[in-house]
mmCIF file of C-alpha atoms in Angstrom:
data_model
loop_
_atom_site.group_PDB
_atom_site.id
_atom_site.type_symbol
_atom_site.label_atom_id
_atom_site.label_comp_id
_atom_site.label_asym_id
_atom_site.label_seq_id
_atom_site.Cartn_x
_atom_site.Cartn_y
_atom_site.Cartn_z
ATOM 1 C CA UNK Q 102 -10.194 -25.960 -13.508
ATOM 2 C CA UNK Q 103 -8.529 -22.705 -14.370
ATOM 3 C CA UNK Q 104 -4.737 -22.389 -15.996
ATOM 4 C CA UNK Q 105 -2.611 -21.166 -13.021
ATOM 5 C CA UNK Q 106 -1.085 -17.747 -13.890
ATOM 6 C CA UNK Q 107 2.521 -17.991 -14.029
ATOM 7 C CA UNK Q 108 4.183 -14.762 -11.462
ATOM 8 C CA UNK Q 109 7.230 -13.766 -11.846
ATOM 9 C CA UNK Q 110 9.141 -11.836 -9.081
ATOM 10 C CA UNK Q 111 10.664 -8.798 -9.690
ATOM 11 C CA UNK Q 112 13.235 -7.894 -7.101
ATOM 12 C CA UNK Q 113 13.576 -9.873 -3.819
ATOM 13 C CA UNK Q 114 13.630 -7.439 -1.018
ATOM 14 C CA UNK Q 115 11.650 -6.731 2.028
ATOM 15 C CA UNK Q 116 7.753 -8.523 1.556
ATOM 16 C CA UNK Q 117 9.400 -10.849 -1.652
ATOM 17 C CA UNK Q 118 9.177 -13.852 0.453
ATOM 18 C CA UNK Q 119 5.326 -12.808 2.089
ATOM 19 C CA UNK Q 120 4.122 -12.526 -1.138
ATOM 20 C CA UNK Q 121 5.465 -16.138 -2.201
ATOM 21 C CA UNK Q 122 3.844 -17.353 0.541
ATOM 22 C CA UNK Q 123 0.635 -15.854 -0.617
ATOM 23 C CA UNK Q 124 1.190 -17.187 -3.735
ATOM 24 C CA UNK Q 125 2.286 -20.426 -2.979
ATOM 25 C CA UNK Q 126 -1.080 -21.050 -0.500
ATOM 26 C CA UNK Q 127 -2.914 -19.754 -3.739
ATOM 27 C CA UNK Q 128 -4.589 -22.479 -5.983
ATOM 28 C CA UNK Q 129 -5.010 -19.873 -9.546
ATOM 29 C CA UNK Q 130 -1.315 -18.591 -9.321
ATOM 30 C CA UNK Q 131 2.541 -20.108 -8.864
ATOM 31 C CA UNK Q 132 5.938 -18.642 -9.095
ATOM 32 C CA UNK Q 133 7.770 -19.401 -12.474
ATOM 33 C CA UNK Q 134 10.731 -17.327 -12.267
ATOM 34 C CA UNK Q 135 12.325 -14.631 -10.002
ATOM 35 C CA UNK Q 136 13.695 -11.496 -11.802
ATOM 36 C CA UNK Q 137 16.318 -8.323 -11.484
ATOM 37 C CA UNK Q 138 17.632 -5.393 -12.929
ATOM 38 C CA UNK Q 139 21.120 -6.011 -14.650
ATOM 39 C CA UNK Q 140 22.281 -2.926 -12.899
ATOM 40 C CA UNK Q 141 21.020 -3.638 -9.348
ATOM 41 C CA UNK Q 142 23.184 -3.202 -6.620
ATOM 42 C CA UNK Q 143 25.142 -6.561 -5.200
ATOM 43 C CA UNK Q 144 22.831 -6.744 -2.480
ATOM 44 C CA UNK Q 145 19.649 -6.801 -5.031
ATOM 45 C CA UNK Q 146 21.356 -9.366 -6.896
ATOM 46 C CA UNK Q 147 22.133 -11.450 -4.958
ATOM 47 C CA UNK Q 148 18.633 -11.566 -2.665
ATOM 48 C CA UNK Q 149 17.109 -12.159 -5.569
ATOM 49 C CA UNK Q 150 19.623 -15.400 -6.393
ATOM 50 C CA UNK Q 151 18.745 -16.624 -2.883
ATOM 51 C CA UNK Q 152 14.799 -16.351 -3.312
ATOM 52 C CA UNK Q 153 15.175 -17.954 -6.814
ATOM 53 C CA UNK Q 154 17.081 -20.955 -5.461
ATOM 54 C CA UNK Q 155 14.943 -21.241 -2.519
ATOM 55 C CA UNK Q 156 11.958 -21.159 -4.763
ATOM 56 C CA UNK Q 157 13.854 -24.210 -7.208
ATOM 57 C CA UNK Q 158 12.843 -21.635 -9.954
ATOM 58 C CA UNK Q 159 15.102 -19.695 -12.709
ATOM 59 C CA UNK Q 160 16.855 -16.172 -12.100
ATOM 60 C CA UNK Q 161 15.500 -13.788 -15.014
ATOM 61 C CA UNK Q 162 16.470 -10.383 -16.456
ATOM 62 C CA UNK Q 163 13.571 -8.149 -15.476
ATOM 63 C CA UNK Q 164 14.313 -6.223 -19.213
ATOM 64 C CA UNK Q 165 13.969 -9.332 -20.788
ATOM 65 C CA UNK Q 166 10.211 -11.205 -19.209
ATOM 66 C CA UNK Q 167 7.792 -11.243 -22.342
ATOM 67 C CA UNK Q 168 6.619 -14.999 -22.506
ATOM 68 C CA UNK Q 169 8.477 -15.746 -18.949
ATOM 69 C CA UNK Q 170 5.445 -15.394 -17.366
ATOM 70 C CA UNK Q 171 1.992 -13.155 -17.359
ATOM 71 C CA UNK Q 172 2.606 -10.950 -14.353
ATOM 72 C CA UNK Q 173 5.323 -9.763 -12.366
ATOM 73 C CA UNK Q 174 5.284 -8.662 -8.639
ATOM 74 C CA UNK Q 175 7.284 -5.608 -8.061
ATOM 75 C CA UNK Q 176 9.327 -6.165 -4.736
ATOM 76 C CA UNK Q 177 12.103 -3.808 -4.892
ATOM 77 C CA UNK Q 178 13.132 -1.054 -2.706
ATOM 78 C CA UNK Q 179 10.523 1.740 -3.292
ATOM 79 C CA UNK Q 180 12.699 3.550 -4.867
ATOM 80 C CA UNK Q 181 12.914 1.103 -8.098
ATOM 81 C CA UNK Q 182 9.354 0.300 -7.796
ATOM 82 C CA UNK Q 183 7.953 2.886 -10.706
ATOM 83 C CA UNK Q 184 10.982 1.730 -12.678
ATOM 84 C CA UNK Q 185 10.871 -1.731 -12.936
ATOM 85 C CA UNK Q 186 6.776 -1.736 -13.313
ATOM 86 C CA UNK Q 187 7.034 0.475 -16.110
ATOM 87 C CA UNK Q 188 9.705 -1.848 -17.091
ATOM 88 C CA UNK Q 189 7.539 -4.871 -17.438
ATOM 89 C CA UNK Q 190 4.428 -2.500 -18.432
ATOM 90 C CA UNK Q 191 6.376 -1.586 -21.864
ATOM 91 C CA UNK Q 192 6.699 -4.990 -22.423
ATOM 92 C CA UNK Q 193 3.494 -6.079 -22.027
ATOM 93 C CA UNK Q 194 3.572 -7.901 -19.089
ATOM 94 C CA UNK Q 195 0.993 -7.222 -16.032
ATOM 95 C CA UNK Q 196 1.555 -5.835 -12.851
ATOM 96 C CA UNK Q 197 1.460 -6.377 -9.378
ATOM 97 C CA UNK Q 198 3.391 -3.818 -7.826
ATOM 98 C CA UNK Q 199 4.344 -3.291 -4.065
ATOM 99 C CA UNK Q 200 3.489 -0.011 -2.255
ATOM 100 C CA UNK Q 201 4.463 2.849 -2.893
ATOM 101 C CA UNK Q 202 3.317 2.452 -6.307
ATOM 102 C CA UNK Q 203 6.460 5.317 -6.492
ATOM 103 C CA UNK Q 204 8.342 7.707 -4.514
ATOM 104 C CA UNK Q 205 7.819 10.701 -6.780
ATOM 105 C CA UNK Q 206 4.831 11.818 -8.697
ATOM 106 C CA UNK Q 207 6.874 11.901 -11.923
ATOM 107 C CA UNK Q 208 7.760 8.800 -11.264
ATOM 108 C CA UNK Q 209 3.745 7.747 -10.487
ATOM 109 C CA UNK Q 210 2.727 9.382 -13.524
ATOM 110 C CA UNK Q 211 4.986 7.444 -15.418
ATOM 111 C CA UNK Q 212 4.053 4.194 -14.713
ATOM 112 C CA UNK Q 213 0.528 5.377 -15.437
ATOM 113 C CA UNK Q 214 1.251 5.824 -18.542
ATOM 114 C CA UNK Q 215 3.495 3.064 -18.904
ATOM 115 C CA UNK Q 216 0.084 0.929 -18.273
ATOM 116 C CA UNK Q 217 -1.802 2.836 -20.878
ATOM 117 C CA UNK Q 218 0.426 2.718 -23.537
ATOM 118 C CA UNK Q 219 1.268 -1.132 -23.216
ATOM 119 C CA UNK Q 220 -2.502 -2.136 -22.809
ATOM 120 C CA UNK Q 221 -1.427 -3.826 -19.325
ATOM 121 C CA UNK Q 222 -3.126 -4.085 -15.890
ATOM 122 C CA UNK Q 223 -0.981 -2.366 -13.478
ATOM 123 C CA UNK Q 224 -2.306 -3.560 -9.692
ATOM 124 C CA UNK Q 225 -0.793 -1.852 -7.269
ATOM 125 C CA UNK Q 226 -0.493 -3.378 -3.095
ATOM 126 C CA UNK Q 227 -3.341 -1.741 -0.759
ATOM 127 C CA UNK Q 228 -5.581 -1.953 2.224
ATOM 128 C CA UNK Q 229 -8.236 -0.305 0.086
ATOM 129 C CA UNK Q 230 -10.091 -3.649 -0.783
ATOM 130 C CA UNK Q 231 -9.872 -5.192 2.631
ATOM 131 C CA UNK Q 232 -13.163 -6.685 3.468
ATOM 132 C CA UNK Q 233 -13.369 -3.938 6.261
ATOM 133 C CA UNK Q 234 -13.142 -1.342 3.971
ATOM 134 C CA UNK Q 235 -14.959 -2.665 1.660
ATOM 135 C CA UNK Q 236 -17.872 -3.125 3.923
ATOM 136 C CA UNK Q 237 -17.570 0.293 5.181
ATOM 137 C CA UNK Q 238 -17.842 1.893 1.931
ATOM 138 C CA UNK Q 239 -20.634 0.062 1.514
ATOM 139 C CA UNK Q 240 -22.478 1.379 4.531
ATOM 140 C CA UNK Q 241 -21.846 5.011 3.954
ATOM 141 C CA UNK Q 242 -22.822 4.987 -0.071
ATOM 142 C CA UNK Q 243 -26.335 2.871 1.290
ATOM 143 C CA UNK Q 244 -26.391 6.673 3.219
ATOM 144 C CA UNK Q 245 -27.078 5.520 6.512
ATOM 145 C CA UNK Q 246 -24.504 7.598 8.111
ATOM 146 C CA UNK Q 247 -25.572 10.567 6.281
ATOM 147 C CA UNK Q 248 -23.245 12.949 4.917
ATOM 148 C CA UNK Q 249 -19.668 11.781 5.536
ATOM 149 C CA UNK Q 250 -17.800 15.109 7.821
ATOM 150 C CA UNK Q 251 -14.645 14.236 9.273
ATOM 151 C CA UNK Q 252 -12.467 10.936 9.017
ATOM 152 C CA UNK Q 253 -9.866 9.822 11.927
ATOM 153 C CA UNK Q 254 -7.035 7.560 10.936
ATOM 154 C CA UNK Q 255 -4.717 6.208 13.247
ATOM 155 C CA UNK Q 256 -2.286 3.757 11.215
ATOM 156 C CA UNK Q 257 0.717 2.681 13.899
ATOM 157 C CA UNK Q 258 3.358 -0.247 13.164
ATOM 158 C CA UNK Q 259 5.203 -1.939 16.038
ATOM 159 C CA UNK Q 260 9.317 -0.763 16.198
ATOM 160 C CA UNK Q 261 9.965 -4.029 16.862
ATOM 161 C CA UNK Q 262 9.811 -5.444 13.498
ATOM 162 C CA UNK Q 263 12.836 -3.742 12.544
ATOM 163 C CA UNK Q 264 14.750 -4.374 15.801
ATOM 164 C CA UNK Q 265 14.144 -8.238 14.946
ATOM 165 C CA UNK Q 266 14.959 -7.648 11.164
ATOM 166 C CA UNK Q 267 17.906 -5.133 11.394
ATOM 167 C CA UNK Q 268 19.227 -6.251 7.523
ATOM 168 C CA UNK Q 269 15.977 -4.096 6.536
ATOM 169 C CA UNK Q 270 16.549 -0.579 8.462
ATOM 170 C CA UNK Q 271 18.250 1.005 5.718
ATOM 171 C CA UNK Q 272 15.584 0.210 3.068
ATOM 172 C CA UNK Q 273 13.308 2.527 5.425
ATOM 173 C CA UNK Q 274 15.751 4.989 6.540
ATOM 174 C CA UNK Q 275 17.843 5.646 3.856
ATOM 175 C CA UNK Q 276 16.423 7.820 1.234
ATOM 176 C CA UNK Q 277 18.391 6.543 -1.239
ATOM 177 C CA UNK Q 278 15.947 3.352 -1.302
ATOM 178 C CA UNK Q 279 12.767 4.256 0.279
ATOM 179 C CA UNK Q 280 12.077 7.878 -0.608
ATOM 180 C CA UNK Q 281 11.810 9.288 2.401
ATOM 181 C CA UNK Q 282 10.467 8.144 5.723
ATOM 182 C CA UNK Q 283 7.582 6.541 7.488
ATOM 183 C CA UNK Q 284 5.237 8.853 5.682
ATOM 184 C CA UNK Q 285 6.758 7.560 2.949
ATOM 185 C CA UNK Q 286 6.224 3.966 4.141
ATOM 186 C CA UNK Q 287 2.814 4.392 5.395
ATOM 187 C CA UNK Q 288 0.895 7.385 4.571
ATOM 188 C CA UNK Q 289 -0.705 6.109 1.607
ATOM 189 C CA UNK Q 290 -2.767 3.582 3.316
ATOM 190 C CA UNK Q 291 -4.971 6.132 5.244
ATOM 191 C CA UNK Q 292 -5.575 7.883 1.895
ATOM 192 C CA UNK Q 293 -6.391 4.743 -0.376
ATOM 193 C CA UNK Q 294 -8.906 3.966 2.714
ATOM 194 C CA UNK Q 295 -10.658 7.843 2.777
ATOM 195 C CA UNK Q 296 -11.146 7.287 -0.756
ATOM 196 C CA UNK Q 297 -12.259 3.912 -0.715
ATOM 197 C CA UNK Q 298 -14.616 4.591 1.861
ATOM 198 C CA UNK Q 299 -15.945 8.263 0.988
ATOM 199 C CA UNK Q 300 -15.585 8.378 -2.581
ATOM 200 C CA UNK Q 301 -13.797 12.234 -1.528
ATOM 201 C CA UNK Q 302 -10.818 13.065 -3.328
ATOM 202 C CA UNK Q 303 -7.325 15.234 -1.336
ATOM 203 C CA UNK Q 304 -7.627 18.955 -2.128
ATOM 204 C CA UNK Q 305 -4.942 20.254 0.251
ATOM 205 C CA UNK Q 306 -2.915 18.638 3.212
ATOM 206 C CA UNK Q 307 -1.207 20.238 6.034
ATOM 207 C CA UNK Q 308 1.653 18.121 7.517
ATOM 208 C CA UNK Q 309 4.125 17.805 10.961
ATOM 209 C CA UNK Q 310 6.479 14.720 11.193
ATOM 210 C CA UNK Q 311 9.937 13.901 13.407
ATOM 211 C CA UNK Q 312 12.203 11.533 14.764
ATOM 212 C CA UNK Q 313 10.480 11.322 17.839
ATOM 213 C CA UNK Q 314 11.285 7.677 19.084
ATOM 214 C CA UNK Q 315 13.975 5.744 17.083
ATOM 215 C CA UNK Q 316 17.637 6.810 17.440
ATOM 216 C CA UNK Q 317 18.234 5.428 13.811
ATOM 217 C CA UNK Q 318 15.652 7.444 12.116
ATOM 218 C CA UNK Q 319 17.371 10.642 14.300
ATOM 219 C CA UNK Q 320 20.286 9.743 12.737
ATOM 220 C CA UNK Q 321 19.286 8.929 9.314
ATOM 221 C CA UNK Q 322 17.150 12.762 9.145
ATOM 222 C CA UNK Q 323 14.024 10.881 8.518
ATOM 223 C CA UNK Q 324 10.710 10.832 10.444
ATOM 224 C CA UNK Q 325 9.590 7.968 12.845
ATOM 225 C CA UNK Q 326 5.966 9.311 12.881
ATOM 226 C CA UNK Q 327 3.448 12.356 11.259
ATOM 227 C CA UNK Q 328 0.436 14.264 11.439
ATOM 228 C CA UNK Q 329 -1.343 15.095 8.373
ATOM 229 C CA UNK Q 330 -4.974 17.497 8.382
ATOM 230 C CA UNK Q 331 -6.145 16.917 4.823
ATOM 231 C CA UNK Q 332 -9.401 18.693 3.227
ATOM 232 C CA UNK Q 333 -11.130 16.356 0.528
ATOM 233 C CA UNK Q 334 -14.004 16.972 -1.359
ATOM 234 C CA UNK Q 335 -17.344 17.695 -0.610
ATOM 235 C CA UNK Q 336 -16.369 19.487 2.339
ATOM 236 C CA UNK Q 337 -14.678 15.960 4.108
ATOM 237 C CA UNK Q 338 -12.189 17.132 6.776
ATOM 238 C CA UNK Q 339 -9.961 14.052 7.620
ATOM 239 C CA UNK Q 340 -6.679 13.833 10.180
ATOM 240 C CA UNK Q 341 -4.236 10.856 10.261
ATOM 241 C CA UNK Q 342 -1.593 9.832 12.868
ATOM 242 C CA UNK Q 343 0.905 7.370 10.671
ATOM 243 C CA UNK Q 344 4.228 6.702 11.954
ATOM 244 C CA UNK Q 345 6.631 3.651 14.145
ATOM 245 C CA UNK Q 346 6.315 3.512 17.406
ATOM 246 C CA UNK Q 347 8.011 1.341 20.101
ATOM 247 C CA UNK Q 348 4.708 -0.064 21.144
ATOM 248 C CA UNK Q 349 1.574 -0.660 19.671
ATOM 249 C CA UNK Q 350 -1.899 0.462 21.251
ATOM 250 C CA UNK Q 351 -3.054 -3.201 20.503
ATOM 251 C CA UNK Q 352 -2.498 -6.965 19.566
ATOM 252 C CA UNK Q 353 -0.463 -7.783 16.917
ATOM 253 C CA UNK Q 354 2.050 -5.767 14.950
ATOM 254 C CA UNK Q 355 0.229 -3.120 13.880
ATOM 255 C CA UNK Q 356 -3.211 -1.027 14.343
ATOM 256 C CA UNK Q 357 -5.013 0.669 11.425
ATOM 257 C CA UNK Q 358 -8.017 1.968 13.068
ATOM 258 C CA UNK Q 359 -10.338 4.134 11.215
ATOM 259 C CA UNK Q 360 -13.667 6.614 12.257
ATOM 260 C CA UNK Q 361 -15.897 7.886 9.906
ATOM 261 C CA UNK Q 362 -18.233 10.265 11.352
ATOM 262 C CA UNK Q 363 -21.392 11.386 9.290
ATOM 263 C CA UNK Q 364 -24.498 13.356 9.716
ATOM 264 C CA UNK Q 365 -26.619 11.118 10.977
ATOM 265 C CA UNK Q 366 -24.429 7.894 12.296
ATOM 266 C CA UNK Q 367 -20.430 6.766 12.732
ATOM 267 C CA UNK Q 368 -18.865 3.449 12.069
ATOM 268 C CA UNK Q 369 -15.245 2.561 13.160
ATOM 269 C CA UNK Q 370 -13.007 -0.094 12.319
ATOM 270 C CA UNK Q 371 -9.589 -1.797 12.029
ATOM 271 C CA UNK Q 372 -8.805 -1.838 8.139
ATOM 272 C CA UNK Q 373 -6.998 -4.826 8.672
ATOM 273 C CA UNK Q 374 -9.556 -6.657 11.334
ATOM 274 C CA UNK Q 375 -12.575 -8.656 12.023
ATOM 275 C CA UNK Q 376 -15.293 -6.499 11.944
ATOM 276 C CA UNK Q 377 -16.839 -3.374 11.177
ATOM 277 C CA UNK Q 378 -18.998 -1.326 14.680
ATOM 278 C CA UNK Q 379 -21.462 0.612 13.323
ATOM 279 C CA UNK Q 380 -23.418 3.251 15.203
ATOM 280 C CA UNK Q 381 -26.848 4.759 14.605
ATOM 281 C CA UNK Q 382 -30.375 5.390 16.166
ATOM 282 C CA UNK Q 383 -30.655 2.104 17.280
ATOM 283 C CA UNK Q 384 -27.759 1.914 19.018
ATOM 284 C CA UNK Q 385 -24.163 0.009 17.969
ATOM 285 C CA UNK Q 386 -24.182 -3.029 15.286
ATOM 286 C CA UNK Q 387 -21.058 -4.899 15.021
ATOM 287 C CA UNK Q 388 -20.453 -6.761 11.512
ATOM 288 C CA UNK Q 389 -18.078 -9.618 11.742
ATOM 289 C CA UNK Q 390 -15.876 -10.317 8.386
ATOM 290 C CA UNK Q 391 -12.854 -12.259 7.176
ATOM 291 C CA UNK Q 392 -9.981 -10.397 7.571
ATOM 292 C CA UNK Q 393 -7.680 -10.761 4.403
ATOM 293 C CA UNK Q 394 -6.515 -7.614 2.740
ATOM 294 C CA UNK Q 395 -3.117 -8.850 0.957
ATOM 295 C CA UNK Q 396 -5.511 -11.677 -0.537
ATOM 296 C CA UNK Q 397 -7.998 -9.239 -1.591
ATOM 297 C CA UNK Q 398 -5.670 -7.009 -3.984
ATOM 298 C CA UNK Q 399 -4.812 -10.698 -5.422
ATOM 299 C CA UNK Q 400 -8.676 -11.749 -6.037
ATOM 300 C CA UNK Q 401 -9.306 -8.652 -7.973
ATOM 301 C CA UNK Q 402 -6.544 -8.998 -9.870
ATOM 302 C CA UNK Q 403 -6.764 -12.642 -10.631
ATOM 303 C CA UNK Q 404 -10.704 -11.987 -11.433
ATOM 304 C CA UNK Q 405 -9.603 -9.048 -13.984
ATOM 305 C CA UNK Q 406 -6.849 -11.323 -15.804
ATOM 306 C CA UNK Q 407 -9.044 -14.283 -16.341
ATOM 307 C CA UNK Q 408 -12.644 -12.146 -17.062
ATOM 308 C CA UNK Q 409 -11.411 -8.641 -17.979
ATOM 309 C CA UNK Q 410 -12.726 -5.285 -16.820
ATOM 310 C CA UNK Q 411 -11.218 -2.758 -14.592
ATOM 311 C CA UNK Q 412 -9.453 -3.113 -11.098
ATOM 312 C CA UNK Q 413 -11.228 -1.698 -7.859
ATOM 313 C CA UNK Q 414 -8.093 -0.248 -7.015
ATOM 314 C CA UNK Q 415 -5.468 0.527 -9.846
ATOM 315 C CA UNK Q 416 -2.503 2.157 -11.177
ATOM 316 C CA UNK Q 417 -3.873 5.552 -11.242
ATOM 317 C CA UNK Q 418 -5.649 5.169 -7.683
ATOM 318 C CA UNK Q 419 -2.075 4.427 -6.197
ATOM 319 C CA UNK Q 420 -0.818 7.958 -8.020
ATOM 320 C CA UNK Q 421 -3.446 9.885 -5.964
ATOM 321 C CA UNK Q 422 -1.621 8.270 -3.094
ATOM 322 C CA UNK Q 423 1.661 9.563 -4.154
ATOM 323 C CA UNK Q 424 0.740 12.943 -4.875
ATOM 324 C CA UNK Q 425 -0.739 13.234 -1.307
ATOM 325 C CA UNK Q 426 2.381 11.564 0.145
ATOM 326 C CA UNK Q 427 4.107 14.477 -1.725
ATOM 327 C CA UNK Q 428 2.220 17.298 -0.924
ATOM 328 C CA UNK Q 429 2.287 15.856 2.833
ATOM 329 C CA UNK Q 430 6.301 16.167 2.713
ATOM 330 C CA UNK Q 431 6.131 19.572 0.919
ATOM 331 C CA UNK Q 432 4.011 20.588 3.654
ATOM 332 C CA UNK Q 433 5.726 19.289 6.689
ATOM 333 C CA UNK Q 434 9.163 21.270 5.104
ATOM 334 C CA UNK Q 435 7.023 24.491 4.602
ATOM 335 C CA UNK Q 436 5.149 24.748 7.296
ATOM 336 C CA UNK Q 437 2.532 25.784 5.346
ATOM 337 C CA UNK Q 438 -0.618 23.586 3.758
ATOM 338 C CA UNK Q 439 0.425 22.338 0.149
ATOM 339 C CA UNK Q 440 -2.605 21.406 -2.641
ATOM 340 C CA UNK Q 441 -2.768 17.796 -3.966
ATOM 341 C CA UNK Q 442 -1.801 18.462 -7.212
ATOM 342 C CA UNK Q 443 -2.301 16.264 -10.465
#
């Protein structure tokens, strides 16, 4: 049987305690220590003292982890996210880092090179390797769709999560911690999925987003929900609706439906469901799978610790993702379509 990797967690807010449940149902990983910035705010600290006691494990200072453990999860508000993995990167520890990766692309591109300069993995928290996707990539690179043309993406979350977990709001409303707004929150999911899926890169991105539904969002200045119309490469054309609403069209929590339409075929499916519906001369196929996208991030990166090689999805994979996120802001403030730069 393999050694179990010893995590440590970096920052308890927000998914801290998801991800030790992940962990904890895990039988190649377990929770050695909790960890946090000697300058983090009160509130910070003392999460992070309350996961660490629930846990029955010590309270570390994330400056200080070499030999505490081999990876750290990053769990902090977004806003400390490129900050503390670059923390751990410098000291040689790998990473498993929350999404957004960062809330800049300074900040992105620092961690990047963080990673590279330290000799590290640096994983970073995507739907990109969810069997769905995964699957779907599959079927456009075997080229039975054809050419990929155009790419819908509808990724909604239910309001009600934060109406049940009010202690949260601020850490997506106030800019101080998250970095902006829903876009902020979510945006980067549609694009680590395109490029899963298509293998296209983001040229250029044009971008409309308000505070359409939630009072606190109104008063906060952030949006609640956004367009984006982004041109990739090779001519892909791709739109995404990513935002909070009060209700979502769907079971469960969330939808993160997805269309790729090609020359010669479509497929469409929930990133985060059960099956893949594929569509071609013959008619519709449906491909069941096991839904477990959280799970896959941690099976590549367990795989690359033990064996070595690269990640399917890494460090410089979530920077793309920032950039866009970016250029989509910069866009939605110009009124004007912004390039994907970097």
């Amino acid at each position: 049987m393999s050694e179990l990797i010893d995590v440590v967690i970096v920052g308890a807010i927000r998914h801290a305690r998801t991800y030790a449940e992940t962990i904890a149902a895990r039988s190649d990983l377990r929770i050695a220590a909790v960890a946090e910035d000697s300058g983090a705010s009160p509130r910070a600290r003392t999460a992070a003292e309350q996961l660490a006691g629930e846990l029955g494990v010590p309270l570390l200072d994330a400056a200080s982890l070499r030999g505490e453990g081999r990876l750290a999860l990053i769990c902090s508000e977004p806003t400390r996210h490129a900050r503390l993995a670059a923390t751990a990167l410098r000291q040689g520890i790998d990473v498993l880092c929350d999404k957004p990766l960062a809330t800049t692309s300074a900040d992105a591109t620092d961690v990047v090179e963080a990673a590279r300069a330290g000799g590290a993995v640096c994983a970073v928290v995507t739907r990109a390797l969810a069997p769905a996707v995964q699957t779907a990539a599959r079927i456009v690179a075997s080229g039975r769709l054809g050419l990929p043309r155009s790419v819908d993406v509808e990724f909604l979350s239910d309001g009600s999560y934060l109406t049940e977990h009010p202690d949260e709001l601020d850490l997506v409303i106030d800019t101080a911690l998250s970095g902006g707004g829903e876009l902020m929150n979510f945006l980067g999911y549609p694009i680590d999925v395109v490029r899963a899926v298509t293998g296209c890169e983001p040229v250029d991105v044009y971008a409309r987003a308000g505070a359409l539904t939630f009072p606190s969002h109104v008063e906060a200045g952030v949006e609640d929900i956004g367009t984006a119309s982004l041109s990739f490469t090779n001519g892909l054309v791709v739109s995404v609706l990513a935002g909070r609403v009060p209700v979502v069209p769907g079971p469960g929590r969330g939808v993160f439906t997805v269309r790729v339409i090609g020359s010669h075929g479509h497929l469409e499916f929930d990133a985060d469901g059960p099956f893949v519906r594929e569509y071609g001369p013959e008619g519709e196929k449906l491909i069941r799978l096991d839904p477990s996208p959280v799970d896959a991030v941690f099976d590549d990166l367990v795989q690359v610790l033990r064996d070595g090689g690269g990640l399917r999805y890494d460090v410089e994979d979530a920077a793309v993702a920032v950039r866009t996120i970016e250029a989509a802001y910069r866009s939605a403030q110009s009124g004007r379509v912004e390039l994907v730069t970097g």
